[in-house]
PDB file of C-alpha atoms and ligand atoms in Angstrom:
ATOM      1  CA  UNK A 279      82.172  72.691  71.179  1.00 68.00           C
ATOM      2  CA  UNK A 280      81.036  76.363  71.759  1.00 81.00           C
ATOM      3  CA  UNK A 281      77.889  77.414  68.793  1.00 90.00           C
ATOM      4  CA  UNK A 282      78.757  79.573  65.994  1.00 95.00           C
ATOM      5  CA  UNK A 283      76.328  82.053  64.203  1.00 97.00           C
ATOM      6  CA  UNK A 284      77.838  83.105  61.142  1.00 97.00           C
ATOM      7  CA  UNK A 285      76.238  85.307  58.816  1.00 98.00           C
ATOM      8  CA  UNK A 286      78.068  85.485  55.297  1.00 98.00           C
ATOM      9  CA  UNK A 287      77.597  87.808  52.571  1.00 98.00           C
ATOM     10  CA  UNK A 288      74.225  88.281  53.314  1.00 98.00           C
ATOM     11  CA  UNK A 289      71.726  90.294  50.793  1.00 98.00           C
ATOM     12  CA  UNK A 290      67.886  90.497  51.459  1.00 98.00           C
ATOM     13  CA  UNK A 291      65.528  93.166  50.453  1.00 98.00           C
ATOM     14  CA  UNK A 292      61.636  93.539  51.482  1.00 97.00           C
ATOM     15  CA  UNK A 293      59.956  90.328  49.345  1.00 94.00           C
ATOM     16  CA  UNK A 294      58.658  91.776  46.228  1.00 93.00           C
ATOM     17  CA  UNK A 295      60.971  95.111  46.267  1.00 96.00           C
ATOM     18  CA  UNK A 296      63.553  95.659  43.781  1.00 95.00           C
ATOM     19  CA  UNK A 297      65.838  97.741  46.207  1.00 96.00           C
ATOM     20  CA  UNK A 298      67.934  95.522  48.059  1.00 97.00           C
ATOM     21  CA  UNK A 299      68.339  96.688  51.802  1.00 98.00           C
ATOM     22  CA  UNK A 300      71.158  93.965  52.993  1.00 98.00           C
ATOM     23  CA  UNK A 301      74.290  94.465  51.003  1.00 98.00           C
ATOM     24  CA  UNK A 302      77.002  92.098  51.912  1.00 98.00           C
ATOM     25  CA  UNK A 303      76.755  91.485  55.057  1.00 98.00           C
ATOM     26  CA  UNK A 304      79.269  89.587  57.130  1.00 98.00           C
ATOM     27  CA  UNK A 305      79.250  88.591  60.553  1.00 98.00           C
ATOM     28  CA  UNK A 306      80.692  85.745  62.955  1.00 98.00           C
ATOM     29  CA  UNK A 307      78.806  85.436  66.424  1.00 97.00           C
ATOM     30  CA  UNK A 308      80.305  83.166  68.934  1.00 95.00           C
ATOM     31  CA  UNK A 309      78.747  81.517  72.531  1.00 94.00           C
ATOM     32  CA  UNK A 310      80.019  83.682  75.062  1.00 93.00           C
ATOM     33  CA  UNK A 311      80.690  86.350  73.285  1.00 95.00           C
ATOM     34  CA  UNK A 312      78.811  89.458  73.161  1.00 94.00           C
ATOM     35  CA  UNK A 313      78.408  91.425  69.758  1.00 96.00           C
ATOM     36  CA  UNK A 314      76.989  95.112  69.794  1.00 95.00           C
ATOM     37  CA  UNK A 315      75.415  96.129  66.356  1.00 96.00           C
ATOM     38  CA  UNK A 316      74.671  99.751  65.605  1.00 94.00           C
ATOM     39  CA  UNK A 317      74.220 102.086  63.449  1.00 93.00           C
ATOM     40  CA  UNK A 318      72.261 104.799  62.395  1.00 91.00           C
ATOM     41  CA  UNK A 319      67.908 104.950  61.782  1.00 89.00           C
ATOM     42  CA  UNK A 320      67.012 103.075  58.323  1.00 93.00           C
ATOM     43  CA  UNK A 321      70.421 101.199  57.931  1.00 95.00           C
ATOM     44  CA  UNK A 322      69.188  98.285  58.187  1.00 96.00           C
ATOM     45  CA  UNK A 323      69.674  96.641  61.600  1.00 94.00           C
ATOM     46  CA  UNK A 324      65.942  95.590  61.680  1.00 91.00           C
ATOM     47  CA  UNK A 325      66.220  94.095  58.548  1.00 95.00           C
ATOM     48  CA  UNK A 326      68.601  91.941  59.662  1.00 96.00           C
ATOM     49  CA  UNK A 327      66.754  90.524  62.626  1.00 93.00           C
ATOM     50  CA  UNK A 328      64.227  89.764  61.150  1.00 91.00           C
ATOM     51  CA  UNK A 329      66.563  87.701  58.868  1.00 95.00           C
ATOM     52  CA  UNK A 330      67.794  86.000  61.472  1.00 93.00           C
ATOM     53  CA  UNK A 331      64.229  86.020  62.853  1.00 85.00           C
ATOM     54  CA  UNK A 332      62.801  84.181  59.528  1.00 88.00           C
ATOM     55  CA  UNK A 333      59.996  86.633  58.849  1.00 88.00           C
ATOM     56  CA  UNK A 334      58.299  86.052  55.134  1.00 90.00           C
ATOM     57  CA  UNK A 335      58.385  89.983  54.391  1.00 94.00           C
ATOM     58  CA  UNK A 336      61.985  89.640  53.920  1.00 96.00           C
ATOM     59  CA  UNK A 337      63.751  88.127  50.919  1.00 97.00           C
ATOM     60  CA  UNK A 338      67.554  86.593  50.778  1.00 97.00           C
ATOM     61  CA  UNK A 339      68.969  87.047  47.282  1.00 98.00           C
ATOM     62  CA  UNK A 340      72.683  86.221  47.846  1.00 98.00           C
ATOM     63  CA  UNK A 341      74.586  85.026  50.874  1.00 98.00           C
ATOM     64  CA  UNK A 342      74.159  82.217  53.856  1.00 97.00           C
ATOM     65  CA  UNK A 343      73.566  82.098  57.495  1.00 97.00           C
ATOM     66  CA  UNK A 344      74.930  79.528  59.514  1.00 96.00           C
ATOM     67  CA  UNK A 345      74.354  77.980  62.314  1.00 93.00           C
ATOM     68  CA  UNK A 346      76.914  75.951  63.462  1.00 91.00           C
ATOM     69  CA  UNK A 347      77.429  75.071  59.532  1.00 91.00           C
ATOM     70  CA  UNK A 348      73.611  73.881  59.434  1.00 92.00           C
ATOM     71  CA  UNK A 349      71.931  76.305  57.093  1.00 95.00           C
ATOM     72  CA  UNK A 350      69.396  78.784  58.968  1.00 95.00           C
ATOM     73  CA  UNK A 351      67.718  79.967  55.811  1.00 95.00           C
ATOM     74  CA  UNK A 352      66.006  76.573  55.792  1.00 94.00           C
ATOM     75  CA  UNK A 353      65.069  76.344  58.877  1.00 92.00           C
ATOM     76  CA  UNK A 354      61.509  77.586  59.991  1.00 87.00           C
ATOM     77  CA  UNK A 355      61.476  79.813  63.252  1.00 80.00           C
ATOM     78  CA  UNK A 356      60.729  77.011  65.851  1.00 79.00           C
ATOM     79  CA  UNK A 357      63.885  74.804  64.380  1.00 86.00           C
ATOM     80  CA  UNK A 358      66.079  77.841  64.522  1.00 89.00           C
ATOM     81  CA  UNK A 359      64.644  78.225  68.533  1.00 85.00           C
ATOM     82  CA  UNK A 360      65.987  74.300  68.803  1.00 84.00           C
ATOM     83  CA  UNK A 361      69.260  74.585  67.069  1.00 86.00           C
ATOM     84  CA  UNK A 362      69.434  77.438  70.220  1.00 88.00           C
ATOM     85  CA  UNK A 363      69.084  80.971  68.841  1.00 90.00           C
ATOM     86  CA  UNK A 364      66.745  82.580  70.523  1.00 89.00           C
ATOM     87  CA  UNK A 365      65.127  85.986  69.112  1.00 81.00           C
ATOM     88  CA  UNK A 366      63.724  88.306  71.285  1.00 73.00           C
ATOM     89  CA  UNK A 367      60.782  89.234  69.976  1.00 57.00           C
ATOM     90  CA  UNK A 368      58.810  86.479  70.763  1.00 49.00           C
ATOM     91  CA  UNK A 369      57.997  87.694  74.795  1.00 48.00           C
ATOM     92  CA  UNK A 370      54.762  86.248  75.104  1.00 50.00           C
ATOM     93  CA  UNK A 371      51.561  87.509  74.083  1.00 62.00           C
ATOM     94  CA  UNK A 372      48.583  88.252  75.310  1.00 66.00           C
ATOM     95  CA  UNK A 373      47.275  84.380  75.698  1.00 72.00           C
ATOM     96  CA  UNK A 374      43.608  84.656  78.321  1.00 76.00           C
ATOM     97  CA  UNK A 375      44.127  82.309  81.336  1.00 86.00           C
ATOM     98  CA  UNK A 376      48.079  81.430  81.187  1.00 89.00           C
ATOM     99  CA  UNK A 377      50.049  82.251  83.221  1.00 92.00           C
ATOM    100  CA  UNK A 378      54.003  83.456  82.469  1.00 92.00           C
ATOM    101  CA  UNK A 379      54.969  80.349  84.392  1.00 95.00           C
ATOM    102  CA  UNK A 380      52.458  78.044  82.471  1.00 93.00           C
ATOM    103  CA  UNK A 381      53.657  79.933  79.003  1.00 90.00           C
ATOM    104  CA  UNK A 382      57.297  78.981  79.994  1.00 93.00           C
ATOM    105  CA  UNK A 383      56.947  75.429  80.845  1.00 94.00           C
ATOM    106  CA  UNK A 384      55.012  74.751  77.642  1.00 90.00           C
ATOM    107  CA  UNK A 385      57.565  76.056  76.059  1.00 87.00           C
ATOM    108  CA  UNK A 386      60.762  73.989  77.294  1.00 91.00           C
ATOM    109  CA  UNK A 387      58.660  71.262  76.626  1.00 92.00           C
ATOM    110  CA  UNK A 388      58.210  71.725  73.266  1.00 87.00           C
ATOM    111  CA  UNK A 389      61.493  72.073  73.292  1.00 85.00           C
ATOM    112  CA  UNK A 390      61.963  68.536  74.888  1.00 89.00           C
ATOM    113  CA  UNK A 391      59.280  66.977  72.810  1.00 87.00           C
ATOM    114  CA  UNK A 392      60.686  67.775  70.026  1.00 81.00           C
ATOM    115  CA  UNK A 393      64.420  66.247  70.473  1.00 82.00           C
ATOM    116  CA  UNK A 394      62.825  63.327  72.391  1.00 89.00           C
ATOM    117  CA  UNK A 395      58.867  62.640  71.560  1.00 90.00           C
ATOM    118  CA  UNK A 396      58.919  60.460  74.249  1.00 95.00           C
ATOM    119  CA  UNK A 397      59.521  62.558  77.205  1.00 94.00           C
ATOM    120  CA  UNK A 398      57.068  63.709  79.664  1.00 94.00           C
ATOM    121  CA  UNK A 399      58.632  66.835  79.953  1.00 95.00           C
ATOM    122  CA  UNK A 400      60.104  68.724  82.689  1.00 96.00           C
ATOM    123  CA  UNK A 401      58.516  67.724  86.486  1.00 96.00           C
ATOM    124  CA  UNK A 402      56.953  70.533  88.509  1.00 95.00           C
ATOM    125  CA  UNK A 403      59.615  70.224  90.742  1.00 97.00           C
ATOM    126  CA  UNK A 404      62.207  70.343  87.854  1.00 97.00           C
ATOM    127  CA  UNK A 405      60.479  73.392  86.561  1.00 97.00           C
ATOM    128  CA  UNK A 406      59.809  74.984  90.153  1.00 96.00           C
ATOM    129  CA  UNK A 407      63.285  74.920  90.901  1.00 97.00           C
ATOM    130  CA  UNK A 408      65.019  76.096  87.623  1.00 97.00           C
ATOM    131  CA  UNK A 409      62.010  79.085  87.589  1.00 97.00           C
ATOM    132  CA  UNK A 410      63.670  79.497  91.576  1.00 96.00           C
ATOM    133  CA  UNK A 411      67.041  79.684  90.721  1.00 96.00           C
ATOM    134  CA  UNK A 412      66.452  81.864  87.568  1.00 96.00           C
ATOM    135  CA  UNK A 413      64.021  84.288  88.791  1.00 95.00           C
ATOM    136  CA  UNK A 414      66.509  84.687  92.468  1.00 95.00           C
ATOM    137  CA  UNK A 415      69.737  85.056  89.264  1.00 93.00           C
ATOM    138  CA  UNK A 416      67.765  87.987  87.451  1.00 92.00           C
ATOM    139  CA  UNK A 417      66.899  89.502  90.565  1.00 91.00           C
ATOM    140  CA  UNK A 418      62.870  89.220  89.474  1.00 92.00           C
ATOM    141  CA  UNK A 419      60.009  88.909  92.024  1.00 93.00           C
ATOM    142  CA  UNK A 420      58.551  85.262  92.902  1.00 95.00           C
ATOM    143  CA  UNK A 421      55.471  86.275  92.153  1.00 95.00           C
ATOM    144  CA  UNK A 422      56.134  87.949  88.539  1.00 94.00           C
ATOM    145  CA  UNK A 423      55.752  84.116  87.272  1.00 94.00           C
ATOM    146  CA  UNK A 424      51.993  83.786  88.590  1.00 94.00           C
ATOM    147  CA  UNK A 425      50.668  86.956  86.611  1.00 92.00           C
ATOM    148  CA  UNK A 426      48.493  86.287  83.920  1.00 89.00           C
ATOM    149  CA  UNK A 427      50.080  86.703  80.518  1.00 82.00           C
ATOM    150  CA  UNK A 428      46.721  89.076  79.453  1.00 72.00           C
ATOM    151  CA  UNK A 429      46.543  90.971  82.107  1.00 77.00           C
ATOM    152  CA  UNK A 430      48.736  93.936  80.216  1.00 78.00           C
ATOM    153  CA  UNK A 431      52.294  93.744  81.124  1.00 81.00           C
ATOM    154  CA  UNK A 432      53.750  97.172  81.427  1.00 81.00           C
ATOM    155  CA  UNK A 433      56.917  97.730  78.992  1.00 78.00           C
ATOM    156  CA  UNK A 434      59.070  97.201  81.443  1.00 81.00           C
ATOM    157  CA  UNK A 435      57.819  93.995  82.482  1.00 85.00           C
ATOM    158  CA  UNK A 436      57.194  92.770  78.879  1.00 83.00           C
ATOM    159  CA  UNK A 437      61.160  92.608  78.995  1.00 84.00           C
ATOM    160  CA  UNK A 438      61.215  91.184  82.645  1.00 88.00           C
ATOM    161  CA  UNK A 439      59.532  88.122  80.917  1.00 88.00           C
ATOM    162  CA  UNK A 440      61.741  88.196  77.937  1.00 87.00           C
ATOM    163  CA  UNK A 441      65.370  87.821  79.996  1.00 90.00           C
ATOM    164  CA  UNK A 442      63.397  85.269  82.175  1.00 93.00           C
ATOM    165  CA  UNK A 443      61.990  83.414  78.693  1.00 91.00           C
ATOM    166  CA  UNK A 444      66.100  83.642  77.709  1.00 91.00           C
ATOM    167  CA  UNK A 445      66.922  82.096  81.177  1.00 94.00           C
ATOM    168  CA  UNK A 446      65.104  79.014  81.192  1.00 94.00           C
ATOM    169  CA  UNK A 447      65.456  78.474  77.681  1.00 91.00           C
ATOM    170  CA  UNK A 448      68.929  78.674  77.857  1.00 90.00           C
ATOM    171  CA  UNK A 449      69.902  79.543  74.113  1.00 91.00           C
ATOM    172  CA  UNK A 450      73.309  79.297  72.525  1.00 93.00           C
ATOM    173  CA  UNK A 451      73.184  82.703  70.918  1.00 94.00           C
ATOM    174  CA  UNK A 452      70.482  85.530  71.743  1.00 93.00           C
ATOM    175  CA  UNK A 453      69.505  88.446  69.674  1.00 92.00           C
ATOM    176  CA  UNK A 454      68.113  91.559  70.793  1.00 88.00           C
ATOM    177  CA  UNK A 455      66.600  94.396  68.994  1.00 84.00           C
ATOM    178  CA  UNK A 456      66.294  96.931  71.445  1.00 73.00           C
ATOM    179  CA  UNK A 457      66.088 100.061  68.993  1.00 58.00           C
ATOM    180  CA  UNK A 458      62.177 100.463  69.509  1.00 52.00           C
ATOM    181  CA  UNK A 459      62.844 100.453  73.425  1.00 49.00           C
ATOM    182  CA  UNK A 460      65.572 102.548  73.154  1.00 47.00           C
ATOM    183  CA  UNK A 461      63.797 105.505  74.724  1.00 55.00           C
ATOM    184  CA  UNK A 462      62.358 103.561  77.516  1.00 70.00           C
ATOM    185  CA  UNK A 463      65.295 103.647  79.436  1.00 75.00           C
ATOM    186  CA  UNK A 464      64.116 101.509  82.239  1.00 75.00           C
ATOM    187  CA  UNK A 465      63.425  98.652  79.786  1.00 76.00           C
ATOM    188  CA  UNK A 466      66.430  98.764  78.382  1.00 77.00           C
ATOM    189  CA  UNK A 467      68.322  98.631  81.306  1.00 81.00           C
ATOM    190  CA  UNK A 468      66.274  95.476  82.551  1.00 82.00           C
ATOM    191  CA  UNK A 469      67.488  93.445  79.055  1.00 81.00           C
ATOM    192  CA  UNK A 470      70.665  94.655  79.250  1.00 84.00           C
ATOM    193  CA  UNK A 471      71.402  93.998  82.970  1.00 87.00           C
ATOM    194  CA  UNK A 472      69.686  90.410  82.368  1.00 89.00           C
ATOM    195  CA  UNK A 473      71.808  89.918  79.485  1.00 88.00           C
ATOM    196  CA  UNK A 474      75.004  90.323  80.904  1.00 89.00           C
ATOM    197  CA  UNK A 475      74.307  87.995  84.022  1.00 91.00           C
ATOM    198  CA  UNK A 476      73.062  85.640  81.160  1.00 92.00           C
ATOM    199  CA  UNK A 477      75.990  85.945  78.950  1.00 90.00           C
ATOM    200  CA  UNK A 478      79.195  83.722  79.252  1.00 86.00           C
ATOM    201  CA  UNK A 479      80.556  80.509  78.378  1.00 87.00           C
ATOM    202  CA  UNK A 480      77.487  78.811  77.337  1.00 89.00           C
ATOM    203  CA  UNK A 481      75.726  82.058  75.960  1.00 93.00           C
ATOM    204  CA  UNK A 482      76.464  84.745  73.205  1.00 94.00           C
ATOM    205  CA  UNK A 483      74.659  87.433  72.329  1.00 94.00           C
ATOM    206  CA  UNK A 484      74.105  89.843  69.268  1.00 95.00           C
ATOM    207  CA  UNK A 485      72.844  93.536  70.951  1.00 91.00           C
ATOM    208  CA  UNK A 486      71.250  95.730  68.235  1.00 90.00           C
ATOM    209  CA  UNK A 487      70.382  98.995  69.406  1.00 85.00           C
ATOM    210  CA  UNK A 488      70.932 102.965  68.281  1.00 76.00           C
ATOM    211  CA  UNK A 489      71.812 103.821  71.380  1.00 75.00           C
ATOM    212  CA  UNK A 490      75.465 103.629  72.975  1.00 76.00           C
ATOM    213  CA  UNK A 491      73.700 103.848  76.812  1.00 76.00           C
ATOM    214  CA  UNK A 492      72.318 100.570  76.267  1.00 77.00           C
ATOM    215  CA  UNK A 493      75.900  99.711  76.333  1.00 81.00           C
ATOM    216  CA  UNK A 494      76.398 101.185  79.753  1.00 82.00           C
ATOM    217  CA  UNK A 495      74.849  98.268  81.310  1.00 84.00           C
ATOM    218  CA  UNK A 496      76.192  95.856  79.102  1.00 86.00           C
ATOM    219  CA  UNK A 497      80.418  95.505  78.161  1.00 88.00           C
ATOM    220  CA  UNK A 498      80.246  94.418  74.238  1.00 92.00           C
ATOM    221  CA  UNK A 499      83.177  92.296  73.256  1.00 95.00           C
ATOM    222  CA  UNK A 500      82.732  93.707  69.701  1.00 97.00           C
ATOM    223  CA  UNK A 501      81.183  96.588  68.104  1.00 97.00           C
ATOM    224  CA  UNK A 502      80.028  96.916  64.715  1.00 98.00           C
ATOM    225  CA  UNK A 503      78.340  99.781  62.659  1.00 97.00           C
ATOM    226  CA  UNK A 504      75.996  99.293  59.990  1.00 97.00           C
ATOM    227  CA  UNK A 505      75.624 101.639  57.463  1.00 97.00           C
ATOM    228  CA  UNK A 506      73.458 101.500  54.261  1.00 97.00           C
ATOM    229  CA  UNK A 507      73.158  98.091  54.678  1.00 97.00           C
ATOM    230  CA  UNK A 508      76.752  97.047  55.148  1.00 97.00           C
ATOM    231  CA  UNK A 509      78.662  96.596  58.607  1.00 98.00           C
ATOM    232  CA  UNK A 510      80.959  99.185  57.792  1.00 97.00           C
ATOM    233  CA  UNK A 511      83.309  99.296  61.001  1.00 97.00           C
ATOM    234  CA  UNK A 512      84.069  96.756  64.173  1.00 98.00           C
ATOM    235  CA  UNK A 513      86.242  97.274  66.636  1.00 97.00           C
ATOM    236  CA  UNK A 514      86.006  97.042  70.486  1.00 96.00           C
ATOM    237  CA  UNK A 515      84.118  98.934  73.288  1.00 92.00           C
ATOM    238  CA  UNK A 516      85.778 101.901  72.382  1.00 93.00           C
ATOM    239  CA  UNK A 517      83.935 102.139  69.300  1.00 94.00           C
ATOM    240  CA  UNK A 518      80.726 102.160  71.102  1.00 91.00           C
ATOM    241  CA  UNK A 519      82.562 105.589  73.447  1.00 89.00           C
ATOM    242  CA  UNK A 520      83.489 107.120  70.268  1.00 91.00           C
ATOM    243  CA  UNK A 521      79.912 106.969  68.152  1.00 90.00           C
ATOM    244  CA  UNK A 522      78.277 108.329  71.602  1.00 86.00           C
ATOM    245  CA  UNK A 523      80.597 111.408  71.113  1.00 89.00           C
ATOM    246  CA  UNK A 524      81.259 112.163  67.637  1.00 90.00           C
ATOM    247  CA  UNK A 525      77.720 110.662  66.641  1.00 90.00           C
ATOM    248  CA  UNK A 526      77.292 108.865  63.135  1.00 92.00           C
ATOM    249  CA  UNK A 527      78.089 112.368  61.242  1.00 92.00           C
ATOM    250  CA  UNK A 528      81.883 110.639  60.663  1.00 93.00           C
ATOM    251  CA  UNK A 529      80.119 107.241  59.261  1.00 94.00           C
ATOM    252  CA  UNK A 530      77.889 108.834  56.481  1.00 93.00           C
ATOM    253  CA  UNK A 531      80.680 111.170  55.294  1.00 93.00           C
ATOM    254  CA  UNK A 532      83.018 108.428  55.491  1.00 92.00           C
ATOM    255  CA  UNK A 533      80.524 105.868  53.912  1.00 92.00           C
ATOM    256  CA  UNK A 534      77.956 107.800  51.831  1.00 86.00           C
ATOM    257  CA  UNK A 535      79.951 107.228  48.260  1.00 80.00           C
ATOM    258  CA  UNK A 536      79.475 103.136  49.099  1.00 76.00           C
ATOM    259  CA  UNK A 537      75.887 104.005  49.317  1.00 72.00           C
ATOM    260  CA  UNK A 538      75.320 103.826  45.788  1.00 62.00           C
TER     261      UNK A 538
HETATM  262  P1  ADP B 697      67.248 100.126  61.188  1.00 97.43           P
HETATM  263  O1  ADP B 697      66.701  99.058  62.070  1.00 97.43           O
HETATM  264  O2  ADP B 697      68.726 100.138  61.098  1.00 97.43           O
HETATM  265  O3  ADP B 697      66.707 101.476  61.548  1.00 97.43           O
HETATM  266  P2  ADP B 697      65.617  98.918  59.113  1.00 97.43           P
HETATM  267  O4  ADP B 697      66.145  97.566  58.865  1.00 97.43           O
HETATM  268  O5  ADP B 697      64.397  99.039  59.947  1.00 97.43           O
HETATM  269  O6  ADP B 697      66.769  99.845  59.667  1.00 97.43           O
HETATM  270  O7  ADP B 697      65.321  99.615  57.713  1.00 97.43           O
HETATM  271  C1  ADP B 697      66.280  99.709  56.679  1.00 97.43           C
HETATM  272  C2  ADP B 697      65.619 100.256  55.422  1.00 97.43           C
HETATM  273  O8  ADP B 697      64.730  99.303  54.881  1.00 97.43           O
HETATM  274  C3  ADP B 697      64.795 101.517  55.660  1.00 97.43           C
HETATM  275  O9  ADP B 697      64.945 102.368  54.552  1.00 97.43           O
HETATM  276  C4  ADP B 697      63.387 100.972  55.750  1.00 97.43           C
HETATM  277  O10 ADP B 697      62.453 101.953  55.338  1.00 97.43           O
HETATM  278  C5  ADP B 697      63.417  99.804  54.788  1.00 97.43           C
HETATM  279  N1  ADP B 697      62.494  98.759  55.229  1.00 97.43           N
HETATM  280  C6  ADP B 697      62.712  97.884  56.229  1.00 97.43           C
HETATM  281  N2  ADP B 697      61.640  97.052  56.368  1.00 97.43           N
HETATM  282  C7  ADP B 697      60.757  97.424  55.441  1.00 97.43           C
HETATM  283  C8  ADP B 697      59.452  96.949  55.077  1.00 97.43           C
HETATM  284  N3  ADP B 697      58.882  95.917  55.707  1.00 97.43           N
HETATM  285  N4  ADP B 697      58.813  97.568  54.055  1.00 97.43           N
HETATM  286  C9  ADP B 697      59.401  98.587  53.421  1.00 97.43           C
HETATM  287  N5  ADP B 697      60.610  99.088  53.708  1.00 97.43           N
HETATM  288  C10 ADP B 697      61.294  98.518  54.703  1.00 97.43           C
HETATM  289 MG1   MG B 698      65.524  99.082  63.755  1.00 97.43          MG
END
């Protein structure tokens, strides 16, 4: 049975703020597919990662998010990681003395542990051989998995480990926030390249980003704008073609009297 993330009605505001910043919001994310969110600065595509995400600065007054019908909102961030969403902000950080390779094996055994407390984890060979096969798939250097995750990884390579954290953990549905890389156009092109060799039956994806050349690199299946807190418009890749022309001028004429 393929994984469903379904986000329904959704309504969350900053914890402790009156002004709500989510305002319906309605979504259906399916494995294999890949979902393109954008929008313009301050609409609220942020927001709704870190929804999804389960940070505490964010409040959900009205609405559900599913997860295969399991409820995500109770969920604490390391459950949501096992149901398989995976949320891309947690590359590694800087941990002294571990290597990305170490950092990565610790965590599919968590993983493992904690469907089976039994196990003893993945083998070194197991691991060896899935980091081989992954690494050679993403077209990463051997040797990126020895460095040391404190020794400063460069923006670029921050990603790197990222896509390679998505490919071994293998996660039903993957969500990216790329807006604050958006003008590090090497980076982006590294997630979005490793996304779409990741993406396909057994993986969906939800892409946020402001920028339609993120989308060069990666075909959306569907493309929604969020404006004002509200997905406002979805359509195909065309969509995507049209906002990198006409801008999101059209959107907040067309949408600014919702605002209210
Ligand atoms: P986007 O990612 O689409 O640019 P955001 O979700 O970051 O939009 O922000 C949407 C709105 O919510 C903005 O007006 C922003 O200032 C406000 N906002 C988001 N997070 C916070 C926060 N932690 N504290 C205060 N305001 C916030
Ligand atoms: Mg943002």
């Amino acid at each position: 049975m393929s994984a469903t993330l379904e986000i329904r009605n959704l309504h969350a505001r900053v914890e402790g703020q009156e002004q709500p910043i989510l305002r319906g919001v309605n979504l259906v994310v399916k494995q294999g597919e890949v979902h393109a969110l954008m929008g313009p600065n301050g609409s609220g595509k942020s927001t709704l990662a870190n929804v999804l995400l389960g940070n505490p600065a964010y409040e959900v007054t009205e609405g559900e998010i599913l997860l295969d019908g399991e409820n995500l909102l109770e969920m604490e961030a390391d459950e949501r990681s096992r149901a398989g969403l995976f949320l891309a902000f947690q590359y590694p950080v800087a941990i002294p003395g571990v290597t990305l390779a170490n950092f990565l094996r610790h965590a599919i055994n968590a993983r493992m542990k904690a469907q089976d407390p039994d196990t003893k984890g993945i083998s070194i060979p197991q691991f060896t051989r899935l980091m081989r096969e992954k690494m050679t798939m993403l077209g990463i250097d051997h040797s990126f998995a020895g460095r040391y995750l404190n020794e400063g990884f460069s923006g670029g390579e921050k990603k790197r480990a990222e896509v390679l954290q998505m490919a071994v953990l293998e996660p039903k549905i993957a969500i990216l926030d790329e807006t604050d890389s958006g003008l590090d156009i090497d980076a982006l092109r590294i997630v979005a390249e490793g996304v779409s060799k990741l993406v396909g039956p057994n993986m969906g994806a939800l892409v946020i980003t402001h920028y339609q050349r993120l989308l060069n690199y990666i075909k959306p299946d569907r493309v929604h704008v969020m404006y004002a807190g509200r997905i406002v418009e979805s359509g195909g890749a065309e969509l995507a073609l049209r906002l990198e022309e006409e801008g999101y001028e059209r959107i907040r004429s067309a949408y600014a009297a919702s605002e209210a």
